[in-house]
Coordinates of N, CA, C and O in Angstrom, one line a residue:
X1 N 46.7 -5.9 -14.9 CA 46.6 -5.1 -13.7 C 45.3 -4.4 -13.6 O 44.7 -4.3 -12.5
X2 N 44.8 -3.9 -14.7 CA 43.5 -3.1 -14.7 C 42.4 -4.0 -14.2 O 41.5 -3.6 -13.4
X3 N 42.3 -5.2 -14.7 CA 41.2 -6.1 -14.3 C 41.3 -6.5 -12.8 O 40.3 -6.6 -12.2
X4 N 42.6 -6.7 -12.4 CA 42.8 -7.0 -11.0 C 42.3 -5.9 -10.1 O 41.6 -6.2 -9.0
X5 N 42.6 -4.7 -10.4 CA 42.1 -3.5 -9.6 C 40.6 -3.4 -9.7 O 40.0 -3.2 -8.6
X6 N 40.0 -3.6 -10.8 CA 38.6 -3.5 -10.9 C 37.9 -4.6 -10.1 O 37.0 -4.4 -9.4
X7 N 38.5 -5.8 -10.2 CA 37.9 -7.0 -9.4 C 38.1 -6.7 -7.9 O 37.1 -6.9 -7.2
X8 N 39.3 -6.3 -7.5 CA 39.5 -6.1 -6.1 C 38.6 -5.0 -5.5 O 38.0 -5.2 -4.4
X9 N 38.3 -3.9 -6.3 CA 37.4 -2.9 -5.8 C 36.0 -3.4 -5.6 O 35.4 -3.1 -4.6
X10 N 35.6 -4.2 -6.6 CA 34.2 -4.8 -6.5 C 34.1 -5.7 -5.3 O 33.1 -5.7 -4.5
X11 N 35.1 -6.6 -5.2 CA 35.1 -7.6 -4.1 C 35.1 -6.9 -2.7 O 34.3 -7.3 -1.9
X12 N 36.0 -6.0 -2.6 CA 36.2 -5.4 -1.2 C 34.9 -4.6 -0.9 O 34.4 -4.6 0.2
X13 N 34.3 -3.9 -1.9 CA 33.1 -3.2 -1.6 C 32.0 -4.1 -1.2 O 31.3 -3.8 -0.2
X14 N 31.9 -5.2 -1.9 CA 30.8 -6.2 -1.6 C 31.0 -6.8 -0.2 O 30.1 -6.9 0.6
X15 N 32.2 -7.2 0.1 CA 32.5 -7.8 1.4 C 32.2 -6.8 2.6 O 31.6 -7.2 3.6
X16 N 32.7 -5.6 2.4 CA 32.5 -4.6 3.5 C 31.0 -4.3 3.6 O 30.5 -4.2 4.8
X17 N 30.3 -4.0 2.5 CA 28.9 -3.6 2.6 C 28.1 -4.8 3.1 O 27.2 -4.6 4.0
X18 N 28.3 -6.0 2.7 CA 27.5 -7.1 3.1 C 27.8 -7.4 4.6 O 26.9 -7.8 5.3
X19 N 29.0 -7.3 5.0 CA 29.3 -7.5 6.5 C 28.5 -6.5 7.3 O 27.9 -7.0 8.3
X20 N 28.4 -5.3 6.9 CA 27.6 -4.3 7.7 C 26.1 -4.6 7.6 O 25.4 -4.7 8.6
X21 N 25.6 -4.9 6.4 CA 24.2 -5.1 6.1 C 23.8 -6.4 6.9 O 22.7 -6.3 7.6
X22 N 24.5 -7.5 6.8 CA 24.1 -8.7 7.4 C 24.1 -8.6 9.0 O 23.3 -9.1 9.7
X23 N 25.1 -7.9 9.5 CA 25.2 -7.7 10.9 C 24.1 -6.8 11.5 O 23.6 -7.1 12.6
X24 N 23.7 -5.9 10.7 CA 22.6 -5.0 11.1 C 21.2 -5.6 10.9 O 20.3 -5.3 11.6
X25 N 21.0 -6.3 9.8 CA 19.7 -6.7 9.4 C 19.3 -8.2 9.6 O 18.2 -8.6 9.5
X26 N 20.3 -9.0 9.8 CA 20.0 -10.5 9.9 C 18.9 -10.9 10.9 O 18.0 -11.5 10.6
X27 N 19.1 -10.4 12.1 CA 18.1 -10.8 13.2 C 16.8 -10.2 12.9 O 15.8 -10.8 13.2
X28 N 16.7 -9.0 12.3 CA 15.4 -8.4 12.1 C 14.7 -8.9 10.8 O 13.5 -9.1 10.8
X29 N 15.5 -9.0 9.7 CA 14.8 -9.3 8.4 C 14.9 -10.7 8.0 O 13.9 -11.3 7.6
X30 N 16.1 -11.3 8.2 CA 16.3 -12.7 7.6 C 16.0 -13.8 8.6 O 15.4 -14.8 8.3
X31 N 16.4 -13.7 9.9 CA 16.2 -14.7 10.9 C 14.8 -15.2 11.1 O 14.5 -16.4 11.1
X32 N 13.8 -14.2 11.1 CA 12.4 -14.7 11.3 C 11.9 -15.6 10.2 O 11.1 -16.5 10.4
X33 N 12.4 -15.4 9.0 CA 12.0 -16.2 7.9 C 12.9 -17.4 7.7 O 12.4 -18.5 7.4
X34 N 14.2 -17.2 7.8 CA 15.1 -18.3 7.5 C 15.4 -19.2 8.7 O 16.0 -20.3 8.5
X35 N 14.9 -18.9 9.9 CA 15.2 -19.7 11.1 C 15.1 -21.2 10.8 O 16.0 -21.9 11.0
X36 N 13.9 -21.7 10.4 CA 13.8 -23.1 10.2 C 14.5 -23.7 9.0 O 14.8 -24.8 9.0
X37 N 14.9 -22.8 8.1 CA 15.6 -23.2 6.9 C 17.2 -23.1 7.1 O 17.9 -23.7 6.3
X38 N 17.6 -22.4 8.1 CA 19.0 -22.1 8.2 C 19.8 -23.3 8.6 O 19.4 -24.1 9.5
X39 N 21.0 -23.5 8.0 CA 21.9 -24.6 8.3 C 22.5 -24.3 9.7 O 22.6 -23.2 10.2
X40 N 22.9 -25.4 10.3 CA 23.5 -25.3 11.6 C 24.8 -24.5 11.6 O 25.1 -23.7 12.5
X41 N 25.5 -24.6 10.5 CA 26.7 -23.7 10.3 C 26.8 -23.3 8.9 O 26.3 -24.0 8.0
X42 N 27.5 -22.2 8.7 CA 27.6 -21.6 7.3 C 28.5 -22.5 6.5 O 29.5 -23.0 6.9
X43 N 28.1 -22.7 5.2 CA 28.9 -23.4 4.2 C 29.8 -22.4 3.6 O 29.5 -21.7 2.6
X44 N 31.0 -22.3 4.2 CA 32.0 -21.2 3.8 C 32.5 -21.4 2.4 O 32.7 -20.4 1.7
X45 N 32.7 -22.6 1.9 CA 33.1 -22.8 0.5 C 32.1 -22.2 -0.5 O 32.4 -21.6 -1.5
X46 N 30.8 -22.4 -0.2 CA 29.7 -21.9 -1.1 C 29.7 -20.4 -1.0 O 29.5 -19.7 -2.0
X47 N 29.8 -19.9 0.2 CA 29.8 -18.4 0.4 C 31.0 -17.8 -0.3 O 30.9 -16.8 -1.0
X48 N 32.2 -18.4 -0.2 CA 33.4 -17.9 -0.9 C 33.2 -18.0 -2.4 O 33.6 -17.0 -3.1
X49 N 32.6 -19.0 -2.9 CA 32.3 -19.1 -4.3 C 31.5 -18.0 -4.8 O 31.8 -17.4 -5.9
X50 N 30.4 -17.6 -4.1 CA 29.6 -16.5 -4.5 C 30.4 -15.2 -4.5 O 30.4 -14.5 -5.5
X51 N 31.1 -14.9 -3.4 CA 31.9 -13.7 -3.3 C 33.0 -13.6 -4.3 O 33.4 -12.5 -4.7
X52 N 33.6 -14.7 -4.8 CA 34.6 -14.7 -5.8 C 34.1 -14.6 -7.2 O 34.7 -14.0 -8.1
X53 N 32.9 -15.2 -7.4 CA 32.3 -15.2 -8.8 C 31.5 -13.9 -9.1 O 31.5 -13.4 -10.2
X54 N 30.7 -13.4 -8.1 CA 29.8 -12.3 -8.4 C 30.5 -11.1 -8.9 O 30.1 -10.4 -9.8
X55 N 31.7 -10.7 -8.4 CA 32.4 -9.5 -8.9 C 32.8 -9.7 -10.4 O 32.9 -8.7 -11.1
X56 N 33.0 -11.0 -10.8 CA 33.3 -11.2 -12.2 C 32.1 -10.8 -13.1 O 32.3 -10.1 -14.1
X57 N 30.9 -11.1 -12.6 CA 29.7 -10.7 -13.3 C 29.5 -9.2 -13.3 O 29.1 -8.5 -14.3
X58 N 29.9 -8.5 -12.2 CA 29.8 -7.1 -12.1 C 30.8 -6.4 -13.1 O 30.4 -5.5 -13.8
X59 N 32.0 -6.9 -13.2 CA 32.9 -6.4 -14.2 C 32.4 -6.6 -15.6 O 32.4 -5.7 -16.5
X60 N 31.9 -7.8 -16.0 CA 31.5 -8.1 -17.3 C 30.2 -7.4 -17.7 O 30.1 -6.9 -18.8
X61 N 29.3 -7.4 -16.8 CA 28.0 -6.8 -17.2 C 27.8 -5.3 -16.8 O 26.8 -4.7 -17.3
X62 N 28.6 -4.8 -16.0 CA 28.3 -3.4 -15.5 C 29.5 -2.5 -15.5 O 29.5 -1.5 -16.3
X63 N 30.5 -2.7 -14.7 CA 31.5 -1.7 -14.5 C 32.4 -1.4 -15.6 O 32.9 -0.3 -15.8
X64 N 32.7 -2.4 -16.5 CA 33.7 -2.3 -17.5 C 33.0 -2.2 -18.9 O 33.7 -2.5 -19.9
X65 N 31.8 -1.9 -19.0 CA 31.0 -1.9 -20.3 C 31.2 -0.6 -21.0 O 30.8 -0.6 -22.2
X66 N 31.7 0.4 -20.4 CA 31.9 1.7 -21.1 C 30.7 2.6 -20.8 O 29.7 2.1 -20.2
X67 N 30.8 3.8 -21.0 CA 29.7 4.7 -20.9 C 29.8 5.6 -19.6 O 28.9 6.4 -19.3
X68 N 30.9 5.5 -18.9 CA 31.1 6.4 -17.8 C 30.5 5.9 -16.5 O 30.0 4.8 -16.4
X69 N 30.6 6.7 -15.4 CA 30.3 6.3 -14.1 C 28.8 6.1 -14.0 O 28.3 5.2 -13.2
X70 N 28.0 6.9 -14.7 CA 26.5 6.7 -14.6 C 26.1 5.4 -15.2 O 25.2 4.7 -14.7
X71 N 26.7 5.0 -16.3 CA 26.4 3.7 -16.9 C 26.8 2.5 -16.0 O 26.1 1.6 -15.8
X72 N 28.0 2.7 -15.4 CA 28.4 1.6 -14.4 C 27.5 1.5 -13.3 O 27.1 0.4 -12.9
X73 N 27.0 2.6 -12.7 CA 26.0 2.6 -11.6 C 24.7 2.0 -12.1 O 24.1 1.1 -11.4
X74 N 24.2 2.5 -13.2 CA 22.9 1.9 -13.7 C 23.0 0.5 -14.1 O 22.1 -0.3 -13.7
X75 N 24.0 0.1 -14.8 CA 24.2 -1.3 -15.2 C 24.3 -2.2 -13.9 O 23.8 -3.3 -13.9
X76 N 25.1 -1.7 -12.9 CA 25.2 -2.5 -11.7 C 23.9 -2.6 -11.0 O 23.5 -3.7 -10.5
X77 N 23.1 -1.5 -10.9 CA 21.8 -1.6 -10.3 C 20.9 -2.6 -11.0 O 20.2 -3.4 -10.3
X78 N 20.9 -2.6 -12.3 CA 20.1 -3.5 -13.1 C 20.5 -5.0 -12.9 O 19.7 -5.9 -12.7
X79 N 21.8 -5.2 -12.9 CA 22.4 -6.5 -12.7 C 21.9 -7.0 -11.3 O 21.5 -8.1 -11.1
X80 N 22.1 -6.2 -10.3 CA 21.7 -6.5 -8.9 C 20.2 -6.8 -8.8 O 19.8 -7.8 -8.2
X81 N 19.4 -6.0 -9.5 CA 18.0 -6.2 -9.5 C 17.6 -7.6 -10.0 O 16.9 -8.4 -9.4
X82 N 18.1 -7.9 -11.2 CA 17.8 -9.2 -11.9 C 18.4 -10.4 -11.2 O 17.7 -11.4 -11.0
X83 N 19.6 -10.3 -10.7 CA 20.2 -11.4 -10.0 C 19.5 -11.7 -8.7 O 19.2 -12.9 -8.4
X84 N 19.3 -10.7 -7.9 CA 18.7 -10.9 -6.6 C 17.2 -11.3 -6.8 O 16.6 -12.0 -6.0
X85 N 16.5 -10.7 -7.8 CA 15.1 -11.0 -8.0 C 15.0 -12.4 -8.4 O 14.0 -13.1 -8.0
X86 N 15.9 -12.9 -9.2 CA 15.8 -14.3 -9.6 C 15.9 -15.2 -8.4 O 15.1 -16.2 -8.3
X87 N 16.8 -15.0 -7.5 CA 16.9 -15.8 -6.3 C 15.7 -15.6 -5.4 O 15.1 -16.6 -5.0
X88 N 15.4 -14.4 -5.1 CA 14.3 -14.2 -4.1 C 12.9 -14.6 -4.6 O 12.1 -15.1 -3.9
X89 N 12.6 -14.3 -5.9 CA 11.3 -14.6 -6.4 C 11.2 -16.2 -6.6 O 10.1 -16.7 -6.4
X90 N 12.3 -16.8 -6.9 CA 12.2 -18.3 -6.9 C 11.9 -18.8 -5.5 O 11.1 -19.7 -5.3
X91 N 12.6 -18.3 -4.5 CA 12.4 -18.7 -3.1 C 10.9 -18.4 -2.7 O 10.3 -19.2 -2.1
X92 N 10.5 -17.2 -3.1 CA 9.1 -16.8 -2.7 C 8.1 -17.7 -3.4 O 7.0 -18.1 -2.8
X93 N 8.4 -18.2 -4.6 CA 7.5 -19.1 -5.3 C 7.5 -20.5 -4.8 O 6.5 -21.3 -4.9
X94 N 8.6 -20.9 -4.2 CA 8.8 -22.4 -3.9 C 9.0 -22.7 -2.4 O 8.8 -23.9 -2.1
X95 N 9.3 -21.8 -1.6 CA 9.6 -22.1 -0.2 C 8.5 -21.6 0.8 O 8.1 -20.5 0.7
X96 N 8.0 -22.5 1.6 CA 6.9 -22.2 2.5 C 7.5 -21.2 3.5 O 8.6 -21.4 4.0
X97 N 6.8 -20.1 3.8 CA 7.3 -19.2 4.8 C 8.1 -18.0 4.3 O 8.3 -17.0 4.9
X98 N 8.6 -18.1 3.0 CA 9.3 -17.0 2.4 C 8.3 -15.9 2.2 O 7.2 -16.1 1.7
X99 N 8.7 -14.7 2.6 CA 7.7 -13.6 2.6 C 8.0 -12.6 1.5 O 9.1 -12.4 1.0
X100 N 7.0 -11.8 1.1 CA 7.1 -10.8 0.1 C 8.0 -9.7 0.7 O 8.8 -9.1 0.0
X101 N 7.9 -9.4 2.0 CA 8.8 -8.4 2.6 C 10.2 -8.7 2.5 O 11.1 -7.9 2.2
X102 N 10.6 -10.0 2.8 CA 12.0 -10.4 2.6 C 12.4 -10.3 1.2 O 13.5 -9.8 0.9
X103 N 11.6 -10.7 0.3 CA 11.9 -10.6 -1.1 C 12.2 -9.2 -1.5 O 13.2 -8.9 -2.2
X104 N 11.3 -8.3 -1.1 CA 11.5 -6.9 -1.5 C 12.8 -6.3 -0.9 O 13.5 -5.5 -1.5
X105 N 13.0 -6.6 0.4 CA 14.2 -6.0 1.1 C 15.5 -6.6 0.5 O 16.4 -5.8 0.3
X106 N 15.5 -7.9 0.2 CA 16.7 -8.5 -0.4 C 17.0 -8.0 -1.8 O 18.1 -7.8 -2.2
X107 N 15.9 -7.9 -2.6 CA 16.1 -7.3 -4.0 C 16.6 -5.9 -3.9 O 17.5 -5.5 -4.7
X108 N 16.1 -5.1 -3.0 CA 16.5 -3.7 -2.9 C 18.0 -3.7 -2.5 O 18.8 -2.9 -3.0
X109 N 18.4 -4.6 -1.6 CA 19.8 -4.7 -1.1 C 20.6 -5.1 -2.3 O 21.8 -4.6 -2.5
X110 N 20.2 -6.0 -3.1 CA 20.9 -6.5 -4.3 C 21.2 -5.3 -5.3 O 22.3 -5.2 -5.8
X111 N 20.2 -4.4 -5.4 CA 20.4 -3.2 -6.3 C 21.5 -2.3 -5.7 O 22.4 -1.9 -6.4
X112 N 21.4 -2.1 -4.4 CA 22.3 -1.2 -3.7 C 23.7 -1.7 -3.7 O 24.7 -1.0 -4.1
X113 N 23.9 -2.9 -3.3 CA 25.3 -3.5 -3.2 C 25.9 -3.7 -4.6 O 27.1 -3.4 -4.8
X114 N 25.2 -4.1 -5.6 CA 25.7 -4.3 -6.9 C 26.0 -3.0 -7.6 O 27.1 -2.9 -8.2
X115 N 25.2 -2.0 -7.5 CA 25.4 -0.7 -8.0 C 26.7 -0.1 -7.4 O 27.5 0.5 -8.1
X116 N 26.8 -0.2 -6.1 CA 27.9 0.3 -5.3 C 29.2 -0.3 -5.7 O 30.2 0.3 -5.9
X117 N 29.2 -1.7 -5.8 CA 30.4 -2.4 -6.2 C 30.8 -2.1 -7.6 O 32.0 -2.0 -8.0
X118 N 29.8 -1.9 -8.5 CA 30.1 -1.6 -9.9 C 30.7 -0.2 -10.0 O 31.7 0.0 -10.7
X119 N 30.2 0.8 -9.3 CA 30.7 2.1 -9.3 C 32.1 2.2 -8.7 O 33.0 2.8 -9.2
X120 N 32.3 1.5 -7.6 CA 33.7 1.4 -7.0 C 34.7 0.8 -7.9 O 35.8 1.3 -8.0
X121 N 34.3 -0.2 -8.6 CA 35.1 -0.8 -9.6 C 35.5 0.1 -10.7 O 36.6 0.3 -11.1
X122 N 34.5 0.8 -11.3 CA 34.7 1.8 -12.3 C 35.6 2.9 -11.9 O 36.5 3.3 -12.6
X123 N 35.4 3.4 -10.7 CA 36.2 4.5 -10.2 C 37.6 4.1 -9.9 O 38.6 4.9 -10.2
X124 N 37.8 2.9 -9.4 CA 39.2 2.4 -9.2 C 39.9 2.3 -10.5 O 41.1 2.6 -10.6
X125 N 39.3 1.8 -11.5 CA 39.9 1.6 -12.8 C 40.2 3.0 -13.4 O 41.3 3.2 -14.0
X126 N 39.3 3.9 -13.3 CA 39.5 5.3 -13.8 C 40.7 5.9 -13.1 O 41.5 6.6 -13.8
X127 N 40.8 5.8 -11.8 CA 41.9 6.3 -11.1 C 43.2 5.6 -11.6 O 44.2 6.3 -11.8
X128 N 43.2 4.3 -11.8 CA 44.4 3.6 -12.3 C 44.8 4.1 -13.7 O 46.0 4.3 -13.9
X129 N 43.8 4.3 -14.5 CA 44.1 4.7 -15.9 C 44.7 6.1 -15.9 O 45.6 6.4 -16.7
X130 N 44.2 7.0 -15.0 CA 44.8 8.4 -15.0 C 46.2 8.4 -14.4 O 47.0 9.1 -14.8
X131 N 46.4 7.5 -13.4 CA 47.8 7.4 -12.8 C 48.8 6.7 -13.7 O 50.0 7.0 -13.5
X132 N 48.3 5.9 -14.6 CA 49.3 5.2 -15.5 C 49.9 6.0 -16.6 O 49.5 7.0 -17.0

């Protein structure tokens, strides 16, 4: 039950934050760069796979490692930095038109969303442990 609560907290946090972020920033930050690369329609199975798998990484590498809420926050931030930097820097290195500004914005977002999901997961488990 503890893992399910931790997972749900990370997943819900990511889904809510990304929904807000993408609705607010897509036209301004992503669309100008991704326009010619963007698929005609979203590949929902691939998107679902990301959202179902990434919280597992958050639990394993960040929120359930021990060390309190600050460790969960810092480990989440570092995981987000390296995961998003891997994606964005690879795209910046290999895709025509990919910009440094997009890379920096998306990596920063990776830090924020992953740290937040890690902290939410840690806090949900802490609450569950106290209530049990």
